[in-house]
Short mmCIF file of N, CA and C in Angstrom, two decimals:
data_model
loop_
_atom_site.label_atom_id
_atom_site.label_comp_id
_atom_site.label_asym_id
_atom_site.label_seq_id
_atom_site.Cartn_x
_atom_site.Cartn_y
_atom_site.Cartn_z
N MET P 1422 123.10 143.17 157.26
CA MET P 1422 123.85 141.94 157.23
C MET P 1422 123.11 140.77 156.83
N TYR P 1423 122.92 140.63 155.67
CA TYR P 1423 122.51 139.42 155.14
C TYR P 1423 123.24 139.58 153.71
N ARG P 1424 123.32 137.87 153.62
CA ARG P 1424 123.46 137.91 152.22
C ARG P 1424 123.00 137.00 151.11
N THR P 1425 122.64 137.16 149.54
CA THR P 1425 121.62 136.27 149.20
C THR P 1425 122.08 136.09 148.38
N MET P 1426 121.87 134.65 146.89
CA MET P 1426 122.26 133.98 146.55
C MET P 1426 121.24 132.78 145.64
N PRO P 1427 120.57 132.89 144.49
CA PRO P 1427 120.06 132.78 143.54
C PRO P 1427 120.46 131.15 144.12
N LEU P 1428 119.09 130.30 144.11
CA LEU P 1428 119.66 128.42 143.88
C LEU P 1428 118.35 128.42 142.79
N GLY P 1429 118.66 127.35 141.60
CA GLY P 1429 117.89 126.90 141.31
C GLY P 1429 117.30 125.36 142.53
N VAL P 1430 116.44 125.41 141.95
CA VAL P 1430 116.00 123.70 142.78
C VAL P 1430 115.79 122.76 141.41
N VAL P 1431 116.71 120.93 141.64
CA VAL P 1431 115.98 120.50 140.49
C VAL P 1431 115.37 119.29 141.35
N LEU P 1432 114.06 118.79 141.08
CA LEU P 1432 113.17 118.07 140.71
C LEU P 1432 112.91 116.67 139.91
N ARG P 1433 113.11 115.18 140.76
CA ARG P 1433 113.18 114.66 139.94
C ARG P 1433 112.00 113.51 140.14
N LYS P 1434 111.04 113.41 139.08
CA LYS P 1434 110.02 112.34 138.85
C LYS P 1434 109.83 111.66 138.50
N ALA P 1435 110.29 109.91 139.09
CA ALA P 1435 110.53 108.86 139.09
C ALA P 1435 108.74 108.02 139.20
N PRO P 1436 108.81 107.33 138.30
CA PRO P 1436 107.09 106.43 138.86
C PRO P 1436 107.15 105.75 139.77
N GLY P 1437 105.72 105.69 140.62
CA GLY P 1437 105.81 105.34 141.68
C GLY P 1437 105.53 103.68 142.01
N VAL P 1438 105.99 103.57 143.17
CA VAL P 1438 106.33 102.17 143.31
C VAL P 1438 104.62 101.32 143.76
N THR P 1439 103.61 102.19 143.96
CA THR P 1439 102.56 101.45 144.01
C THR P 1439 101.52 102.38 142.77
N ARG P 1440 100.39 101.52 142.92
CA ARG P 1440 99.45 101.57 141.74
C ARG P 1440 98.40 103.31 142.12
N TRP P 1441 98.64 103.17 143.36
CA TRP P 1441 97.67 104.74 143.79
C TRP P 1441 98.51 105.85 143.70
N VAL P 1442 100.22 105.39 143.61
CA VAL P 1442 101.03 106.78 143.07
C VAL P 1442 101.96 106.45 142.21
N PRO P 1443 101.05 107.16 140.67
CA PRO P 1443 101.53 107.47 139.76
C PRO P 1443 102.87 107.96 139.60
N TRP P 1444 103.29 108.86 140.44
CA TRP P 1444 104.84 109.30 140.05
C TRP P 1444 105.02 109.41 141.27
N ASN P 1445 106.36 109.95 141.66
CA ASN P 1445 107.35 110.17 142.71
C ASN P 1445 107.90 110.96 142.72
N TRP P 1446 107.49 112.36 143.43
CA TRP P 1446 108.66 113.56 143.14
C TRP P 1446 109.28 114.09 144.10
N THR P 1447 110.70 114.31 144.62
CA THR P 1447 112.15 114.85 145.16
C THR P 1447 112.85 115.59 144.98
N ALA P 1448 113.36 115.96 145.70
CA ALA P 1448 114.34 117.42 145.04
C ALA P 1448 115.26 116.38 145.73
N VAL P 1449 116.58 116.64 144.18
CA VAL P 1449 118.11 115.59 144.47
C VAL P 1449 118.72 117.11 144.26
N ALA P 1450 118.64 117.73 144.24
CA ALA P 1450 119.90 118.85 143.39
C ALA P 1450 119.49 120.63 144.25
N VAL P 1451 120.83 121.41 144.36
CA VAL P 1451 120.23 122.73 143.74
C VAL P 1451 121.66 123.10 143.40
N LEU P 1452 121.23 124.56 142.91
CA LEU P 1452 122.39 124.77 141.80
C LEU P 1452 122.25 126.09 141.92
N PRO P 1453 124.09 126.49 142.92
CA PRO P 1453 124.25 127.60 143.03
C PRO P 1453 124.28 128.94 141.51
N GLY P 1454 123.45 129.84 141.97
CA GLY P 1454 123.61 130.84 140.64
C GLY P 1454 123.02 130.80 139.85
N ALA P 1455 122.27 129.57 139.34
CA ALA P 1455 120.79 129.51 138.15
C ALA P 1455 120.65 130.59 137.42
N ALA P 1456 120.28 130.91 136.87
CA ALA P 1456 119.63 131.81 135.62
C ALA P 1456 117.65 131.52 135.91
N ASP P 1457 116.48 131.91 136.15
CA ASP P 1457 115.46 132.00 136.55
C ASP P 1457 115.05 131.43 135.42
N VAL P 1458 114.38 129.80 135.69
CA VAL P 1458 113.52 129.17 134.38
C VAL P 1458 113.14 128.14 135.56
N ALA P 1459 111.64 127.57 134.80
CA ALA P 1459 110.32 127.12 135.50
C ALA P 1459 110.64 126.30 134.57
N TRP P 1460 110.71 124.96 135.61
CA TRP P 1460 110.54 123.49 134.66
C TRP P 1460 110.62 123.05 133.26
N ARG P 1461 112.21 122.83 133.50
CA ARG P 1461 113.39 123.11 131.98
C ARG P 1461 113.35 121.60 132.58
N GLU P 1462 113.04 120.60 131.37
CA GLU P 1462 113.98 119.31 131.47
C GLU P 1462 115.16 119.84 131.54
N MET P 1463 116.32 118.68 132.32
CA MET P 1463 117.16 118.77 132.43
C MET P 1463 117.62 117.13 131.60
N ARG P 1464 117.07 116.51 132.14
CA ARG P 1464 118.32 114.77 131.95
C ARG P 1464 116.69 113.72 132.18
N ARG P 1465 117.00 113.01 131.31
CA ARG P 1465 116.26 111.66 131.16
C ARG P 1465 116.50 110.70 131.05
N GLU P 1466 116.44 109.58 131.98
CA GLU P 1466 116.68 108.46 132.03
C GLU P 1466 115.60 107.44 132.42
N GLY P 1467 115.36 106.61 130.58
CA GLY P 1467 114.20 105.86 131.18
C GLY P 1467 112.97 107.02 131.16
N GLU P 1468 112.41 106.32 132.44
CA GLU P 1468 110.67 106.65 132.55
C GLU P 1468 111.01 108.32 133.93
N ALA P 1469 112.60 107.82 134.28
CA ALA P 1469 112.24 109.70 135.44
C ALA P 1469 113.24 110.57 134.62
N ILE P 1470 112.61 111.43 135.00
CA ILE P 1470 112.93 112.66 134.46
C ILE P 1470 113.53 113.91 135.22
N GLU P 1471 114.21 114.19 135.19
CA GLU P 1471 115.09 116.13 136.51
C GLU P 1471 114.22 117.02 135.67
N TYR P 1472 113.39 117.91 136.23
CA TYR P 1472 113.77 119.60 136.21
C TYR P 1472 114.24 119.83 136.75
N HIS P 1473 114.77 121.32 136.23
CA HIS P 1473 115.30 121.93 136.70
C HIS P 1473 113.67 123.40 136.96
N ALA P 1474 113.07 122.82 138.12
CA ALA P 1474 111.87 123.18 138.53
C ALA P 1474 111.61 125.24 138.62
N GLY P 1475 112.68 125.54 138.74
CA GLY P 1475 112.81 126.78 139.48
C GLY P 1475 113.65 127.66 139.95
N THR P 1476 114.39 129.20 139.84
CA THR P 1476 115.12 129.37 140.81
C THR P 1476 114.12 130.49 142.18
N LEU P 1477 115.00 129.75 142.81
CA LEU P 1477 114.69 130.93 144.43
C LEU P 1477 115.93 131.60 145.28
N THR P 1478 115.88 132.58 145.77
CA THR P 1478 116.54 133.34 146.55
C THR P 1478 116.70 132.29 147.97
N LEU P 1479 118.28 132.12 148.31
CA LEU P 1479 118.36 131.73 149.38
C LEU P 1479 119.31 133.44 150.01
N GLU P 1480 118.57 133.41 151.45
CA GLU P 1480 118.63 134.36 151.83
C GLU P 1480 119.59 133.96 153.13
N LEU P 1481 120.72 134.31 153.82
CA LEU P 1481 121.72 134.51 154.54
C LEU P 1481 121.34 135.62 155.77
N HIS P 1482 121.02 135.52 157.21
CA HIS P 1482 120.62 136.55 158.08
C HIS P 1482 121.77 135.99 159.20
N GLY P 1483 122.60 137.54 159.45
CA GLY P 1483 123.56 137.42 160.61
C GLY P 1483 122.79 137.17 161.74
N ALA P 1484 121.31 137.18 162.01
CA ALA P 1484 120.80 136.54 163.48
C ALA P 1484 120.55 135.26 163.62
N GLU P 1485 120.89 134.91 162.54
CA GLU P 1485 120.47 132.99 162.16
C GLU P 1485 121.87 132.17 162.22
N THR P 1486 122.89 132.99 162.71
CA THR P 1486 124.13 132.06 162.28
C THR P 1486 124.50 130.60 162.99
N GLU P 1487 123.52 131.01 164.38
CA GLU P 1487 123.64 129.52 165.28
C GLU P 1487 122.86 128.48 164.62
N ALA P 1488 122.14 129.38 163.56
CA ALA P 1488 121.39 127.29 162.87
C ALA P 1488 121.55 126.89 161.54
N TYR P 1489 122.34 128.17 161.41
CA TYR P 1489 123.78 127.55 159.41
C TYR P 1489 124.64 126.63 160.50
N LEU P 1490 125.02 127.60 161.40
CA LEU P 1490 126.61 126.86 162.49
C LEU P 1490 125.97 124.85 162.49
N ASN P 1491 125.46 125.00 163.22
CA ASN P 1491 124.49 123.51 163.73
C ASN P 1491 124.24 123.03 161.99
N GLY P 1492 124.22 123.05 161.39
CA GLY P 1492 123.19 122.59 159.66
C GLY P 1492 125.11 122.48 158.94
N LEU P 1493 126.11 123.26 159.17
CA LEU P 1493 127.25 123.14 158.69
C LEU P 1493 128.14 121.98 159.72
N SER P 1494 127.82 121.83 160.30
CA SER P 1494 128.40 120.60 161.84
C SER P 1494 127.47 118.82 161.62
N SER P 1495 126.19 119.40 160.88
CA SER P 1495 126.05 118.19 160.52
C SER P 1495 127.03 117.16 159.53
N GLU P 1496 126.45 115.39 159.89
CA GLU P 1496 127.75 114.96 158.55
C GLU P 1496 127.52 115.36 157.11
N THR P 1497 126.27 115.27 157.01
CA THR P 1497 126.21 116.05 155.53
C THR P 1497 124.97 117.29 155.52
N PRO P 1498 126.09 118.25 155.21
CA PRO P 1498 125.61 119.41 155.44
C PRO P 1498 124.53 120.25 154.48
N SER P 1499 123.13 120.20 154.39
CA SER P 1499 122.10 120.37 153.41
C SER P 1499 121.37 122.19 153.14
N ILE P 1500 121.07 121.62 152.23
CA ILE P 1500 119.75 122.95 151.99
C ILE P 1500 118.36 122.24 152.22
N TYR P 1501 117.53 123.03 152.62
CA TYR P 1501 116.21 122.76 152.92
C TYR P 1501 115.50 123.11 151.44
N VAL P 1502 114.69 122.19 151.21
CA VAL P 1502 113.65 122.64 149.71
C VAL P 1502 112.04 123.12 150.81
N VAL P 1503 111.39 123.62 150.47
CA VAL P 1503 110.12 123.75 151.53
C VAL P 1503 109.41 124.18 150.26
N MET P 1504 108.57 123.08 149.56
CA MET P 1504 107.47 123.22 148.25
C MET P 1504 105.90 122.89 149.35
N ARG P 1505 105.01 123.23 148.57
CA ARG P 1505 103.86 122.38 148.37
C ARG P 1505 102.63 122.30 147.24
N GLU P 1506 101.94 120.92 147.53
CA GLU P 1506 101.29 120.95 146.87
C GLU P 1506 99.81 121.66 145.99
N GLN P 1507 100.13 120.98 144.54
CA GLN P 1507 99.13 121.95 143.96
C GLN P 1507 98.17 121.39 142.97
N THR P 1508 98.05 121.98 142.43
CA THR P 1508 96.79 121.09 140.92
C THR P 1508 97.42 121.69 139.91
N GLY P 1509 97.49 120.87 138.63
CA GLY P 1509 97.78 121.30 137.79
C GLY P 1509 99.12 120.10 137.00
N ASP P 1510 99.70 121.33 135.99
CA ASP P 1510 100.82 120.40 134.57
C ASP P 1510 102.19 119.74 136.09
N TYR P 1511 102.09 120.63 136.69
CA TYR P 1511 103.94 120.32 138.06
C TYR P 1511 102.32 120.14 139.77
N PRO P 1512 103.04 119.27 139.88
CA PRO P 1512 102.35 119.32 141.20
C PRO P 1512 102.64 119.72 142.51
N LEU P 1513 104.17 120.54 141.89
CA LEU P 1513 104.62 120.96 143.40
C LEU P 1513 105.16 122.65 143.07
N GLU P 1514 104.93 123.18 143.98
CA GLU P 1514 105.10 124.83 143.95
C GLU P 1514 106.25 125.26 144.58
N LEU P 1515 107.19 125.92 144.18
CA LEU P 1515 109.05 126.07 145.37
C LEU P 1515 107.96 127.16 146.36
N LEU P 1516 108.26 126.98 147.31
CA LEU P 1516 108.54 127.88 148.06
C LEU P 1516 109.32 128.59 149.09
N LEU P 1517 110.30 127.84 149.03
CA LEU P 1517 111.73 128.71 149.86
C LEU P 1517 112.63 127.58 149.65
N VAL P 1518 113.57 128.31 149.72
CA VAL P 1518 115.06 127.35 150.50
C VAL P 1518 116.05 128.08 151.03
N THR P 1519 116.32 127.19 152.15
CA THR P 1519 116.83 127.58 153.32
C THR P 1519 118.34 126.75 153.66
N ALA P 1520 119.49 127.37 154.36
CA ALA P 1520 120.37 126.46 155.02
C ALA P 1520 120.29 126.08 156.18
N SER P 1521 119.13 127.06 156.93
CA SER P 1521 118.70 126.67 158.92
C SER P 1521 118.12 125.64 158.88
N PRO P 1522 118.19 124.68 160.09
CA PRO P 1522 117.52 123.72 160.00
C PRO P 1522 116.68 123.71 161.09
N TYR P 1523 116.64 124.98 161.93
CA TYR P 1523 115.15 125.13 162.53
C TYR P 1523 114.06 126.01 161.65
N GLU P 1524 114.58 126.58 160.91
CA GLU P 1524 113.39 127.06 159.81
C GLU P 1524 112.57 125.93 158.98
N ALA P 1525 113.37 125.06 158.39
CA ALA P 1525 113.43 123.72 157.69
C ALA P 1525 111.95 123.33 158.97
N GLN P 1526 112.56 123.56 160.08
CA GLN P 1526 111.30 122.37 161.15
C GLN P 1526 110.09 123.30 161.50
N ASP P 1527 110.40 124.75 161.41
CA ASP P 1527 109.14 124.86 161.37
C ASP P 1527 107.88 124.88 160.66
N TYR P 1528 109.17 125.25 158.75
CA TYR P 1528 107.63 124.38 158.28
C TYR P 1528 106.72 122.81 157.99
N THR P 1529 107.81 121.74 158.99
CA THR P 1529 107.40 120.81 158.74
C THR P 1529 106.08 120.79 159.93
N ASP P 1530 106.15 121.63 160.97
CA ASP P 1530 105.39 121.47 162.20
C ASP P 1530 103.84 121.52 161.53
N SER P 1531 103.20 122.31 160.78
CA SER P 1531 102.10 122.72 159.99
C SER P 1531 101.82 121.41 159.05
N GLY P 1532 102.80 120.34 158.38
CA GLY P 1532 102.19 119.35 157.85
C GLY P 1532 101.72 119.99 156.44
N GLU P 1533 101.57 120.90 155.70
CA GLU P 1533 100.66 121.35 154.72
C GLU P 1533 102.23 121.74 153.80
N GLU P 1534 103.02 122.00 154.02
CA GLU P 1534 104.04 121.77 153.56
C GLU P 1534 105.16 120.34 152.66
N ILE P 1535 106.30 120.37 152.03
CA ILE P 1535 106.62 119.11 152.36
C ILE P 1535 108.12 119.64 152.31
N VAL P 1536 109.16 119.22 152.62
CA VAL P 1536 110.31 119.50 153.08
C VAL P 1536 111.28 118.68 152.77
N GLU P 1537 112.09 119.06 151.93
CA GLU P 1537 113.32 117.71 151.61
C GLU P 1537 114.49 118.35 151.51
N LYS P 1538 115.24 118.01 152.25
CA LYS P 1538 116.42 118.24 152.49
C LYS P 1538 117.57 117.65 151.22
N VAL P 1539 117.91 118.44 151.07
CA VAL P 1539 119.62 118.18 149.43
C VAL P 1539 120.34 118.50 149.86
N PRO P 1540 121.51 118.09 150.02
CA PRO P 1540 123.54 118.04 150.09
C PRO P 1540 123.23 118.97 149.10
N MET P 1541 124.42 120.19 149.91
CA MET P 1541 124.94 121.15 149.76
C MET P 1541 126.16 120.69 148.64
N PRO P 1542 126.02 121.71 147.27
CA PRO P 1542 127.55 121.39 146.51
C PRO P 1542 128.95 121.94 147.49
N SER P 1543 129.92 122.07 147.49
CA SER P 1543 130.85 121.99 148.17
C SER P 1543 131.02 123.65 147.78
N GLY P 1544 130.60 123.96 146.84
CA GLY P 1544 131.08 126.01 147.01
C GLY P 1544 130.24 126.45 147.65
N LEU P 1545 128.42 126.12 147.23
CA LEU P 1545 127.31 126.64 148.80
C LEU P 1545 128.00 126.24 150.10
N ILE P 1546 129.10 125.38 150.55
CA ILE P 1546 129.31 125.05 152.14
C ILE P 1546 130.24 126.18 152.07
N ALA P 1547 131.06 126.19 151.02
CA ALA P 1547 132.44 127.20 151.37
C ALA P 1547 131.46 128.98 151.64
N TRP P 1548 130.59 129.26 150.73
CA TRP P 1548 130.12 130.52 150.15
C TRP P 1548 128.79 130.97 152.34
N VAL P 1549 128.30 129.35 152.70
CA VAL P 1549 127.99 129.68 154.20
C VAL P 1549 128.75 130.14 155.13
N ARG P 1550 129.62 128.66 154.99
CA ARG P 1550 131.01 129.24 155.83
C ARG P 1550 131.17 130.89 156.44
N ASP P 1551 131.80 131.01 154.81
CA ASP P 1551 132.52 132.68 155.06
C ASP P 1551 131.45 133.28 155.63
N PHE P 1552 130.27 133.28 155.71
CA PHE P 1552 129.19 133.93 156.73
C PHE P 1552 128.98 134.30 157.44
N VAL P 1553 129.04 132.43 158.19
CA VAL P 1553 129.37 132.18 159.64
C VAL P 1553 130.42 132.85 160.15
N GLU P 1554 131.50 133.00 159.86
CA GLU P 1554 132.76 133.07 160.06
C GLU P 1554 133.17 135.12 160.55
N GLU P 1555 132.39 135.35 159.54
CA GLU P 1555 132.36 136.68 159.07
C GLU P 1555 131.35 137.17 160.11
N PHE P 1556 130.17 136.77 160.73
CA PHE P 1556 129.07 137.50 161.10
C PHE P 1556 128.99 136.20 162.60
N HIS P 1557 129.51 135.01 163.00
CA HIS P 1557 128.84 134.70 163.83
C HIS P 1557 129.49 135.35 165.42
N GLN P 1558 128.21 135.26 166.71
CA GLN P 1558 128.84 135.75 167.46
C GLN P 1558 128.47 134.85 168.72
N GLU P 1559 129.24 134.59 169.85
CA GLU P 1559 129.14 133.99 170.44
C GLU P 1559 128.22 134.41 171.52
N GLU P 1560 127.08 133.44 171.80
CA GLU P 1560 126.19 134.33 172.97
C GLU P 1560 126.72 134.05 174.57
N VAL P 1561 127.44 134.52 175.03
CA VAL P 1561 127.17 134.32 176.75
C VAL P 1561 126.36 133.32 177.72
N PHE P 1562 126.69 132.85 178.22
CA PHE P 1562 125.18 132.16 179.26
C PHE P 1562 125.36 133.27 180.37
N VAL P 1563 124.48 132.98 180.83
CA VAL P 1563 124.92 133.89 181.63
C VAL P 1563 123.30 133.76 182.82
N LYS P 1564 124.11 132.94 183.89
CA LYS P 1564 123.55 132.34 184.90
C LYS P 1564 121.99 133.08 186.14
N ARG P 1565 120.73 132.68 185.95
CA ARG P 1565 120.02 134.06 186.37
C ARG P 1565 120.06 133.47 187.18
N ARG P 1566 120.16 134.49 188.94
CA ARG P 1566 120.23 134.38 190.27
C ARG P 1566 118.81 134.90 190.75
N ARG P 1567 118.58 134.30 192.08
CA ARG P 1567 117.41 134.81 192.74
C ARG P 1567 117.88 136.19 193.34
N ASP P 1568 116.53 136.70 193.60
CA ASP P 1568 116.37 137.55 194.69
C ASP P 1568 116.77 136.95 196.16
N LYS P 1569 117.55 137.97 197.22
CA LYS P 1569 117.68 137.77 197.93
C LYS P 1569 116.34 137.70 199.87
N LYS P 1570 115.26 138.37 198.93
CA LYS P 1570 114.09 138.80 199.22
C LYS P 1570 113.22 137.65 199.76
N ARG P 1571 112.67 137.75 201.09
CA ARG P 1571 112.36 136.77 201.29
C ARG P 1571 110.20 136.80 201.31
N LEU P 1572 109.62 136.48 200.44
CA LEU P 1572 108.55 136.86 200.48
C LEU P 1572 107.59 135.90 200.95
N ASP P 1573 107.88 134.74 201.90
CA ASP P 1573 107.11 134.30 202.67
C ASP P 1573 106.90 134.43 203.58
N LEU P 1574 107.11 135.66 204.41
CA LEU P 1574 106.91 136.69 205.28
C LEU P 1574 106.03 137.48 205.52
N VAL P 1575 104.84 137.68 204.56
CA VAL P 1575 104.26 138.64 204.18
C VAL P 1575 102.77 137.31 203.47
N GLU P 1576 101.90 137.27 204.55
CA GLU P 1576 100.49 136.66 204.05
C GLU P 1576 99.96 137.70 203.31
N ASP P 1577 99.80 137.62 202.43
CA ASP P 1577 99.33 138.59 201.64
C ASP P 1577 97.95 137.75 201.01
N GLY P 1578 96.33 137.82 201.57
CA GLY P 1578 95.02 136.95 200.62
C GLY P 1578 94.58 136.38 201.97
N ILE P 1579 94.87 135.97 203.17
CA ILE P 1579 94.97 135.23 204.29
C ILE P 1579 93.50 135.69 204.76
N GLY P 1580 92.69 134.94 204.70
CA GLY P 1580 91.24 135.55 205.80
C GLY P 1580 91.09 137.03 205.47
N ASP P 1581 90.65 138.09 205.83
CA ASP P 1581 89.47 138.94 206.30
C ASP P 1581 90.06 140.39 207.10
N PRO P 1582 90.75 141.26 206.25
CA PRO P 1582 91.31 142.24 207.21
C PRO P 1582 90.45 143.04 208.07
N ARG P 1583 89.69 142.95 207.66
CA ARG P 1583 88.79 143.85 208.92
C ARG P 1583 88.89 143.10 209.89
N ILE P 1584 89.08 141.82 210.46
CA ILE P 1584 88.61 140.93 211.76
C ILE P 1584 90.57 141.06 212.14
N SER P 1585 90.33 141.47 213.38
CA SER P 1585 91.90 142.26 213.82
C SER P 1585 92.09 140.81 214.77
N GLN P 1586 91.49 139.84 214.64
CA GLN P 1586 92.10 138.38 215.81
C GLN P 1586 92.76 137.52 215.15
N VAL P 1587 93.67 136.85 215.52
CA VAL P 1587 94.40 136.08 214.59
C VAL P 1587 94.37 134.72 215.20
N SER P 1588 93.51 134.68 215.66
CA SER P 1588 92.56 133.37 216.21
C SER P 1588 92.15 132.08 214.95
N ASP P 1589 91.20 133.11 214.33
CA ASP P 1589 90.88 132.27 212.94
C ASP P 1589 90.46 133.03 211.67
N VAL P 1590 91.87 133.81 210.97
CA VAL P 1590 91.65 134.55 209.82
C VAL P 1590 90.63 134.01 209.03
N TYR P 1591 90.41 133.03 208.84
CA TYR P 1591 89.19 132.40 207.86
C TYR P 1591 87.67 132.86 208.26
N ARG P 1592 87.63 133.51 209.45
CA ARG P 1592 86.26 133.55 209.71
C ARG P 1592 85.12 134.98 209.50
N SER P 1593 84.33 134.86 209.22
CA SER P 1593 83.06 135.49 208.46
C SER P 1593 82.89 137.03 208.95
N PRO P 1594 82.76 138.24 208.32
CA PRO P 1594 83.17 139.26 209.40
C PRO P 1594 81.48 139.70 209.80
N THR P 1595 80.52 138.50 209.00
CA THR P 1595 78.97 138.86 209.39
C THR P 1595 78.99 138.26 210.80
N LEU P 1596 78.98 137.79 210.30
CA LEU P 1596 79.04 136.58 211.90
C LEU P 1596 79.34 137.19 213.12
N LEU P 1597 80.44 138.43 212.86
CA LEU P 1597 81.01 138.84 214.09
C LEU P 1597 79.75 140.59 214.76
N LYS P 1598 79.66 140.74 213.29
CA LYS P 1598 78.79 142.07 212.92
C LYS P 1598 76.83 141.92 213.97
N LYS P 1599 76.97 139.80 213.97
CA LYS P 1599 75.22 140.29 214.44
C LYS P 1599 75.62 139.99 215.59
N GLY P 1600 76.83 139.64 216.69
CA GLY P 1600 76.63 139.01 218.49
C GLY P 1600 77.20 137.53 218.73
N ARG P 1601 77.40 136.72 217.09
CA ARG P 1601 77.58 135.42 217.23
C ARG P 1601 78.36 134.81 217.85
N LEU P 1602 79.70 135.95 216.81
CA LEU P 1602 81.05 135.26 217.36
C LEU P 1602 81.40 136.23 218.66
N GLN P 1603 82.67 135.76 219.14
CA GLN P 1603 83.17 137.11 219.89
C GLN P 1603 84.70 137.12 219.78
#
């Protein structure tokens, strides 16, 4: 109960706005059905360059349809690209693409990964929507009810069971043995 599709990720390298950050990298688009390519230059506008950084597999699972439905009902349905900084010629490593905002949220919790939100192309929206319509099942809310059993009638753990008197349930049995208390 799952489907897959290769998705190319387009990253844009633009000049930074401060002297401490020379380049700003952002995910700007996804390419449904793209071939497996790594860091191919697609377009250049002045100093800004767009690369087809790589192709990852988008997986849709039947158990996650609620998350996909939530993502599709947002103002701008999006694909989330999860990346990690690395050293070398290209500073980002592509890890994952997902249509689930819940899964993307999980990756933001650690702070080690970078999660970029990229608008879905209309064909991809239709593909995800078809999957959700085929496999989504509403979960019926079942209100939990309390048991009718009364737990306040039994006084477990109060006092010493070796003392049969009700008057002082916290009395020590050692004092009773020595004859000090009656």
